[in-house]
C-alpha cells in the first residue's frame, strides 16, 4: 500500500482544499493520471497519481481543507498496471526538457487538455458552478468558451445562468408585477446579516494573509515617481507594439523591468527569511498580481532578469489571460522571489500591500495621475506622477536598503528614454 499525501503546491502554501476526486475506490489508476483536483489561494491544480495501481481508499472528502503532508488517499501498487501503462506514456506524452527536472509529482501541461468531445477540461471552480446550477451536458455543449483555447470560464457559466433565468424572471413579473424583491447579486447572502460562505480561494487567502501579518514584521515606504517620460514613450510605441506583437504595451512590464534593475542593485530584497539565516536567491522571479473573480492570483515571471521589456510584456499577458481562464499550472505560481501589485489599475493613489511569505518585499504601483509639481527649482509644471509603495520584511533588511531600492527604481523610470531597448 502507498500513501498519497497533500502535496506542497507552492512555497507559501500550507494547505489545500479537495475539490473533486477524479477516481473512486476500486478504480485502476495509471502513474501520472489525474487523481484529484485541489484548490489553493493561487491555483486550481489537478494532482496526478504518484504510481500505478488501484485506488483502495479516499481519506479526505471533497470540500475538506487539509494541511500539506496530510494523507488523502491510499493506492495499492499494481505491477500489471505499472507495466501496462508504461508503453503508452511515450506515445501520448512526448518527453520534454521540463520533465527531466525531477519533480515527484509532475504538473499539468500548460496547454488545455482536450476531452473526448474536443472541449477543453473544465476547472474545479467551473465544474462546481455547473453542478450547483444543474447544467446538463446538452446545455454545456452550447456554451461558447471565452478562455484560452475555447476554455469555458466561470464568467461564461454565470452569463449563461443569468440568460437562462431571464424568461423565468419575465414570467414572474407578469404574474406578480412589482411584488418581488430585486434579484440578489451573486455571492451576496439572501438574508441581511447572514454570513456568505467562504470559497476555498478566499479561505486560503485569509489564512495566508493572517500568517503573513503574524510572522513578518512589516514596514513600508513610499516614493513619488515622475512617469512623464514613460507615459510619452508608451503613447508613441503602443500602436506599433500591438500591431507587431498582438498585445497591448501596458505599464506593468516597464515597472517590472525597473524592479529587476532595482533588485540587481539591492539584492537583499531578492531574498527570503529563514530561522537559519537570510536566503539569497540567484534568479529574479517576479510575481505579478492578477485580479480574478474569486480574489487574487499571483502567477510568476520566472527569470525576469533575462527578459526584455517586450519579453516581460508577452509573458505577463499570457499569465494574466490564463489566470482569468483558470488555466494556470502549478509551476506558473511557484518560485516568486518578489511581487509587484497593480492596484492603480482601479484608480488607487496610495496602496500598502501585505507580503507573500517567504518573500522579503512587495511593490504596489498606484495610478498615474497628472498634477502640478515643482521642477527646475521654482517652476511649476503638470507632470504624470505615480506613487510606489514598498512593503518589506524588517527582519531581512532595514529602511536604508528599502529606500535605496526605491530610489533606484525611481531613477530608472524617470530617466526612461527611447534609447532603452524594448527588445
Phi, psi and omega in degrees: 000140178238136181272134174256125184246156176301119184282162174275108185264016180165154185300324185262004183266124182249351181205166178208161180250129176291114182271311183202132172277125180273346175231155180240158180309133182098344180286142171285139177232142175263154177299133180075004174282144181305127183249315185207149175255132184236138178251132171234183179287350185249329188201151168265114189243137172265117183263125181277163177290135182284347179203166179272149179159211180240130176288110185273323186205139171259120185270335185234126182285159176298140180090356182267137177259128181226160181279160177301136179095351178289137177290126182245341180198167177230130178243132173270114185294137181237121179296318181297318180294321179296316181291324181291331184272341186297314184295334185281339186298313182295327183289321185269335183227087180303142180295142181233154179303325183296330184289346183273006184278358168088019178291135179293321179240102185294145180281160177295146180299152183293326181285142179299140182271131183276141175273180182298329180277002179085004179266153181290153180296138181276141177285160178303321181295320179292317180297323179298319178295320180298316179291321181298320183262008175053052178274124183284165177298324180295318178295319182298323181294341180267359180268125178274126180281134179262358181279185180299130179065024181081014181295137179279125181260172177299322181296323177300316180293315181297321177296320180295316180298319180296318179292321180296330182278345185298314178299319180296321180294322180294318178296323180296324179293323180293321182282327188221060186301121175081355185274337185268152176287156178300151183303144181278130177299149180300137175087357181259136182299144182293324182250128178305133181091350178278129181299139174275124181304140181279133172287158177305322180294315181294322179295319180292320177299315180300316180298316181292323181291321177296317180297321180298312182290330181281334186251338183252124173285096183287139167224158181212156179212153187235143174232138172274135182234130174276107184264015186301317180294320179294316179299317180296316179297315182297320178299323181283324187265347191300310184295315180296322180294317181292323179294323183279318187258342180081008178226162180280143174270101181269180178281342186301308181297330178290318177296317180299320178298318178296321179296317179302315179296323178294321179289329175296321182283327180233076187293348180296338177280341177267060188212173179225149177274139170217160180295339180270352180140178180280128180264115179273135182258136180286310180279150174254104181248113187261119171280135180240114184293133179234126179281133176231176186298323185272350184158237186222133176240143182239083173290162190242132170271102183284141180050051180298336180290348179261003184251148173279176177301317179296318178296318177297320181298317182291317180293316181297319179296316180297315181296319181295318180295317181289330176296316182285340178267000181070030186246017178287148175258171181301313180300334181296337184244010181255151167089009180296137176251349178197151183235143173244126179249145185234063177292342181300339178297341178259010174092007180291152181243345176205110185233139178246119184256153178269136184290141175267109180301145005263021182294161182261351182196161175214138182247126177258126176257122183263182185295145174274119187235134176281127177204159182287135177223159178275126179228156176050051177091263184244005181282149178246130181222155176272121183232158177273105188251148179217144174262135173246123180247121179257120170262134183220156180278112186288350173286327185276321184212165180255174184300328182294321178291321178297316180294322179295320177298311181297322178298318179295318178297316180297314181297322180295317181290318181290334178268012182298138179211173180293345180286341177286120185292140175273331180248000000 
